[in-house]
Structure formats: structure tokens, C-alpha cells
PDB file of C-alpha atoms in Angstrom:
ATOM      1  CA  MET A  18      25.319 -20.963  11.271  1.00 72.00           C
ATOM      2  CA  ALA A  19      22.261 -22.098   9.307  1.00 83.00           C
ATOM      3  CA  THR A  20      20.199 -19.313  10.910  1.00 88.00           C
ATOM      4  CA  LYS A  21      22.847 -16.763   9.890  1.00 91.00           C
ATOM      5  CA  ARG A  22      22.700 -18.039   6.308  1.00 94.00           C
ATOM      6  CA  SER A  23      18.917 -17.807   6.411  1.00 95.00           C
ATOM      7  CA  ALA A  24      19.137 -14.245   7.739  1.00 96.00           C
ATOM      8  CA  LEU A  25      21.554 -13.329   4.946  1.00 97.00           C
ATOM      9  CA  ALA A  26      19.220 -14.913   2.391  1.00 97.00           C
ATOM     10  CA  ALA A  27      16.357 -12.817   3.792  1.00 97.00           C
ATOM     11  CA  MET A  28      18.560  -9.728   3.568  1.00 98.00           C
ATOM     12  CA  TYR A  29      19.491 -10.364  -0.046  1.00 98.00           C
ATOM     13  CA  GLY A  30      15.832 -11.101  -0.740  1.00 98.00           C
ATOM     14  CA  GLY A  31      15.017  -7.759   0.869  1.00 98.00           C
ATOM     15  CA  LEU A  32      17.551  -6.097  -1.419  1.00 98.00           C
ATOM     16  CA  VAL A  33      15.803  -7.600  -4.449  1.00 98.00           C
ATOM     17  CA  VAL A  34      12.377  -6.547  -3.138  1.00 98.00           C
ATOM     18  CA  THR A  35      13.705  -3.030  -2.500  1.00 98.00           C
ATOM     19  CA  VAL A  36      15.021  -2.755  -6.056  1.00 98.00           C
ATOM     20  CA  LEU A  37      11.686  -4.004  -7.410  1.00 98.00           C
ATOM     21  CA  ALA A  38       9.746  -1.593  -5.183  1.00 98.00           C
ATOM     22  CA  THR A  39      11.926   1.223  -6.514  1.00 98.00           C
ATOM     23  CA  VAL A  40      11.265   0.232 -10.123  1.00 98.00           C
ATOM     24  CA  VAL A  41       7.476  -0.237  -9.771  1.00 98.00           C
ATOM     25  CA  PRO A  42       6.634   3.510  -9.779  1.00 98.00           C
ATOM     26  CA  PHE A  43       8.573   3.907 -13.028  1.00 98.00           C
ATOM     27  CA  VAL A  44       6.684   0.983 -14.538  1.00 98.00           C
ATOM     28  CA  ASP A  45       3.470   2.625 -13.340  1.00 98.00           C
ATOM     29  CA  ARG A  46       4.455   5.878 -15.037  1.00 97.00           C
ATOM     30  CA  ALA A  47       4.888   4.042 -18.332  1.00 97.00           C
ATOM     31  CA  THR A  48       1.784   1.846 -18.044  1.00 97.00           C
ATOM     32  CA  THR A  49      -1.089   2.208 -15.570  1.00 96.00           C
ATOM     33  CA  HIS A  50      -0.564   5.825 -14.416  1.00 97.00           C
ATOM     34  CA  LEU A  51      -1.868   5.093 -10.890  1.00 97.00           C
ATOM     35  CA  LEU A  52       0.266   7.838  -9.386  1.00 97.00           C
ATOM     36  CA  ALA A  53      -0.674  10.430 -11.996  1.00 98.00           C
ATOM     37  CA  ASP A  54      -4.379   9.552 -11.714  1.00 97.00           C
ATOM     38  CA  HIS A  55      -4.140   9.729  -7.918  1.00 97.00           C
ATOM     39  CA  ILE A  56      -2.574  13.189  -8.080  1.00 96.00           C
ATOM     40  CA  ARG A  57      -5.102  14.318 -10.684  1.00 96.00           C
ATOM     41  CA  ALA A  58      -7.997  13.124  -8.480  1.00 95.00           C
ATOM     42  CA  GLY A  59      -6.613  14.923  -5.430  1.00 95.00           C
ATOM     43  CA  TYR A  60      -5.849  18.115  -7.312  1.00 95.00           C
ATOM     44  CA  PRO A  61      -8.432  18.491 -10.094  1.00 95.00           C
ATOM     45  CA  ALA A  62      -7.245  22.044 -10.869  1.00 95.00           C
ATOM     46  CA  TYR A  63      -3.778  20.752 -11.851  1.00 96.00           C
ATOM     47  CA  ASP A  64      -3.063  20.779 -15.564  1.00 97.00           C
ATOM     48  CA  ASP A  65      -1.104  17.930 -17.176  1.00 97.00           C
ATOM     49  CA  ALA A  66       2.216  19.733 -16.706  1.00 98.00           C
ATOM     50  CA  ARG A  67       1.695  20.137 -12.946  1.00 97.00           C
ATOM     51  CA  VAL A  68       0.590  16.511 -12.596  1.00 97.00           C
ATOM     52  CA  GLU A  69       3.691  15.416 -14.499  1.00 97.00           C
ATOM     53  CA  ALA A  70       5.899  17.613 -12.295  1.00 98.00           C
ATOM     54  CA  ALA A  71       4.350  16.074  -9.165  1.00 96.00           C
ATOM     55  CA  VAL A  72       4.871  12.555 -10.543  1.00 97.00           C
ATOM     56  CA  THR A  73       8.501  13.396 -11.299  1.00 98.00           C
ATOM     57  CA  ALA A  74       9.004  14.752  -7.773  1.00 97.00           C
ATOM     58  CA  TYR A  75       7.594  11.544  -6.298  1.00 97.00           C
ATOM     59  CA  LEU A  76       9.799   9.421  -8.568  1.00 98.00           C
ATOM     60  CA  VAL A  77      12.893  11.315  -7.452  1.00 98.00           C
ATOM     61  CA  ALA A  78      11.977  10.968  -3.772  1.00 97.00           C
ATOM     62  CA  LEU A  79      11.119   7.268  -4.125  1.00 98.00           C
ATOM     63  CA  SER A  80      14.355   6.654  -6.031  1.00 98.00           C
ATOM     64  CA  VAL A  81      16.419   8.267  -3.279  1.00 98.00           C
ATOM     65  CA  VAL A  82      14.610   6.131  -0.694  1.00 98.00           C
ATOM     66  CA  GLY A  83      15.214   3.032  -2.834  1.00 98.00           C
ATOM     67  CA  VAL A  84      18.929   3.726  -3.227  1.00 98.00           C
ATOM     68  CA  LEU A  85      19.323   4.364   0.504  1.00 98.00           C
ATOM     69  CA  GLY A  86      17.363   1.189   1.234  1.00 98.00           C
ATOM     70  CA  ALA A  87      19.534  -0.882  -1.110  1.00 98.00           C
ATOM     71  CA  ALA A  88      22.679   0.555   0.459  1.00 98.00           C
ATOM     72  CA  SER A  89      21.320  -0.308   3.907  1.00 98.00           C
ATOM     73  CA  TRP A  90      20.682  -3.916   2.891  1.00 98.00           C
ATOM     74  CA  LEU A  91      24.200  -4.260   1.493  1.00 98.00           C
ATOM     75  CA  TRP A  92      25.799  -2.632   4.542  1.00 98.00           C
ATOM     76  CA  THR A  93      23.908  -4.745   7.073  1.00 98.00           C
ATOM     77  CA  ALA A  94      24.480  -7.938   5.077  1.00 98.00           C
ATOM     78  CA  TRP A  95      28.206  -7.146   5.023  1.00 98.00           C
ATOM     79  CA  ALA A  96      28.148  -6.568   8.802  1.00 97.00           C
ATOM     80  CA  VAL A  97      26.383  -9.897   9.415  1.00 96.00           C
ATOM     81  CA  ARG A  98      28.697 -11.778   7.064  1.00 96.00           C
ATOM     82  CA  ALA A  99      31.743 -10.199   8.770  1.00 97.00           C
ATOM     83  CA  ASP A 100      30.361 -11.136  12.230  1.00 95.00           C
ATOM     84  CA  LYS A 101      30.472  -7.547  13.462  1.00 96.00           C
ATOM     85  CA  ARG A 102      29.278  -7.295  17.073  1.00 95.00           C
ATOM     86  CA  TRP A 103      26.992  -4.421  16.163  1.00 97.00           C
ATOM     87  CA  ALA A 104      25.356  -6.168  13.180  1.00 96.00           C
ATOM     88  CA  ARG A 105      22.153  -7.200  14.993  1.00 96.00           C
ATOM     89  CA  PRO A 106      21.439  -3.785  16.533  1.00 97.00           C
ATOM     90  CA  ALA A 107      22.322  -2.088  13.235  1.00 97.00           C
ATOM     91  CA  ALA A 108      20.022  -4.396  11.266  1.00 97.00           C
ATOM     92  CA  THR A 109      17.279  -3.777  13.812  1.00 98.00           C
ATOM     93  CA  ALA A 110      17.749  -0.017  13.516  1.00 98.00           C
ATOM     94  CA  MET A 111      17.657  -0.232   9.707  1.00 98.00           C
ATOM     95  CA  PHE A 112      14.455  -2.288   9.936  1.00 98.00           C
ATOM     96  CA  VAL A 113      12.822   0.301  12.208  1.00 98.00           C
ATOM     97  CA  LEU A 114      13.906   3.125   9.883  1.00 97.00           C
ATOM     98  CA  GLY A 115      12.702   1.243   6.795  1.00 97.00           C
ATOM     99  CA  LEU A 116       9.396   0.414   8.451  1.00 98.00           C
ATOM    100  CA  GLY A 117       8.978   4.069   9.364  1.00 97.00           C
ATOM    101  CA  VAL A 118       9.701   5.195   5.814  1.00 97.00           C
ATOM    102  CA  GLY A 119       7.311   2.582   4.419  1.00 96.00           C
ATOM    103  CA  LEU A 120       4.535   3.580   6.803  1.00 97.00           C
ATOM    104  CA  THR A 121       5.127   7.238   5.983  1.00 96.00           C
ATOM    105  CA  GLY A 122       4.640   6.519   2.274  1.00 94.00           C
ATOM    106  CA  LEU A 123       1.580   4.412   2.970  1.00 95.00           C
ATOM    107  CA  LEU A 124      -0.202   6.626   5.479  1.00 96.00           C
ATOM    108  CA  THR A 125       0.878  10.261   5.118  1.00 95.00           C
ATOM    109  CA  LYS A 126      -1.859  12.527   3.841  1.00 94.00           C
ATOM    110  CA  ASP A 127      -1.063  15.455   1.605  1.00 90.00           C
ATOM    111  CA  THR A 128      -2.856  18.772   1.337  1.00 90.00           C
ATOM    112  CA  SER A 129      -5.674  17.209  -0.714  1.00 89.00           C
ATOM    113  CA  GLY A 130      -6.665  15.168   2.338  1.00 91.00           C
ATOM    114  CA  ASP A 131      -5.799  11.895   0.626  1.00 93.00           C
ATOM    115  CA  THR A 132      -2.587   9.915   1.004  1.00 94.00           C
ATOM    116  CA  GLY A 133       0.288  11.193  -1.095  1.00 93.00           C
ATOM    117  CA  LEU A 134       0.767   7.829  -2.777  1.00 95.00           C
ATOM    118  CA  PRO A 135      -1.991   5.599  -4.114  1.00 96.00           C
ATOM    119  CA  ALA A 136      -2.559   2.601  -1.830  1.00 96.00           C
ATOM    120  CA  THR A 137      -1.060   0.153  -4.321  1.00 96.00           C
ATOM    121  CA  LEU A 138       2.262   1.998  -4.439  1.00 97.00           C
ATOM    122  CA  GLY A 139       2.181   2.541  -0.680  1.00 96.00           C
ATOM    123  CA  TRP A 140       1.834  -1.197  -0.072  1.00 97.00           C
ATOM    124  CA  VAL A 141       4.585  -1.954  -2.591  1.00 97.00           C
ATOM    125  CA  GLY A 142       6.795   0.341  -0.522  1.00 97.00           C
ATOM    126  CA  MET A 143       6.003  -1.713   2.572  1.00 97.00           C
ATOM    127  CA  ALA A 144       7.124  -5.012   1.016  1.00 97.00           C
ATOM    128  CA  PRO A 145      10.839  -4.652   1.911  1.00 98.00           C
ATOM    129  CA  SER A 146       9.828  -4.340   5.569  1.00 97.00           C
ATOM    130  CA  LEU A 147       8.541  -7.916   5.527  1.00 97.00           C
ATOM    131  CA  ALA A 148      11.969  -9.159   4.487  1.00 97.00           C
ATOM    132  CA  GLY A 149      13.494  -6.890   7.126  1.00 97.00           C
ATOM    133  CA  LEU A 150      11.279  -8.336   9.832  1.00 98.00           C
ATOM    134  CA  LEU A 151      12.251 -11.866   8.804  1.00 97.00           C
ATOM    135  CA  ALA A 152      15.957 -11.010   8.677  1.00 97.00           C
ATOM    136  CA  VAL A 153      15.929  -9.317  12.091  1.00 97.00           C
ATOM    137  CA  ALA A 154      13.967 -12.178  13.652  1.00 96.00           C
ATOM    138  CA  LEU A 155      16.470 -14.696  12.269  1.00 96.00           C
ATOM    139  CA  LEU A 156      19.444 -12.627  13.437  1.00 95.00           C
ATOM    140  CA  TRP A 157      18.139 -12.416  16.986  1.00 93.00           C
ATOM    141  CA  LYS A 158      17.141 -16.080  16.911  1.00 89.00           C
ATOM    142  CA  SER A 159      20.705 -17.030  15.956  1.00 68.00           C
ATOM    143  CA  ARG A 160      21.979 -15.024  18.928  1.00 63.00           C
ATOM    144  CA  THR A 161      19.701 -16.800  21.387  1.00 60.00           C
ATOM    145  CA  ALA A 162      20.591 -20.167  19.864  1.00 53.00           C
ATOM    146  CA  ARG A 163      24.281 -19.498  20.648  1.00 56.00           C
ATOM    147  CA  SER A 164      23.608 -18.401  24.236  1.00 48.00           C
TER     148      SER A 164
END
């Protein structure tokens, strides 16, 4: 039971990290402009309007990913709390999907030859996967402890 509570705590922590990772690009847009500078460096022919349009497109895509990630955390936490038989496999599948999405944001190169996101934002997008790994490990540990 303590391992289940720990797994749920990791899941709710992952939810918080996901929300923060979703907000960070908006904070960047208002402050440091890492994303805009990254796009500008990769596409020097882009004028300010095209750079701004590209930033907006990234913010929309990252927001959709963030909302889907938050929904996944809430759904899997509900399944674990309700002791659904399929909770562990579902949480594992969500972890694998989230890891894949995070790695895609971190590593995918665009037509400029550079990654689509600056490294800082790519690594921020990977942060929820750490909580996911912890949650999945705790969920499977609790299963083996009961066996």
C-alpha cells in the first residue's frame, strides 16, 4: 500500500512537472526568446513575422502535447487509485508514449538541419518522463511485493 501511495505521489508530481513544462515555452516567449532565437538562427531569411508564426505554431503543438500529457497523468492516477487491473500496463504504455514524445521534441531535426526545439526546451520536455519512470517502477514494484 505504501508503494502504491508513492507511485501516486510520483504521478501527481509528474502532472505538476507536465504543467510546468507546458508553461515554460510561454515564459520563454515573454522573457528569454530561446525558441525565437533558435528559429531565427536556423532560418536567417525569416522575417520577424515568420519567426513569430513559427513560435506560435510550436506553442500550439506543445500546448496540445501538455494537455494530453496532463490528461494521461490524471487518467492513469485514477486507474491506480481505483485498483483497475489494467492500471500498470496502461501507465507503462503512457510512459513509453510520453518518453517517445519527449525524445521526439529533443532530437528531431527540422529542415534547417538543427533540432526543431532549442536544447533547453527539449530537455524541459523530457522532465515528465523522469516522474513517469519512477511511477512505473513503483507500480511494478508494488505488484512484485504482493506476489
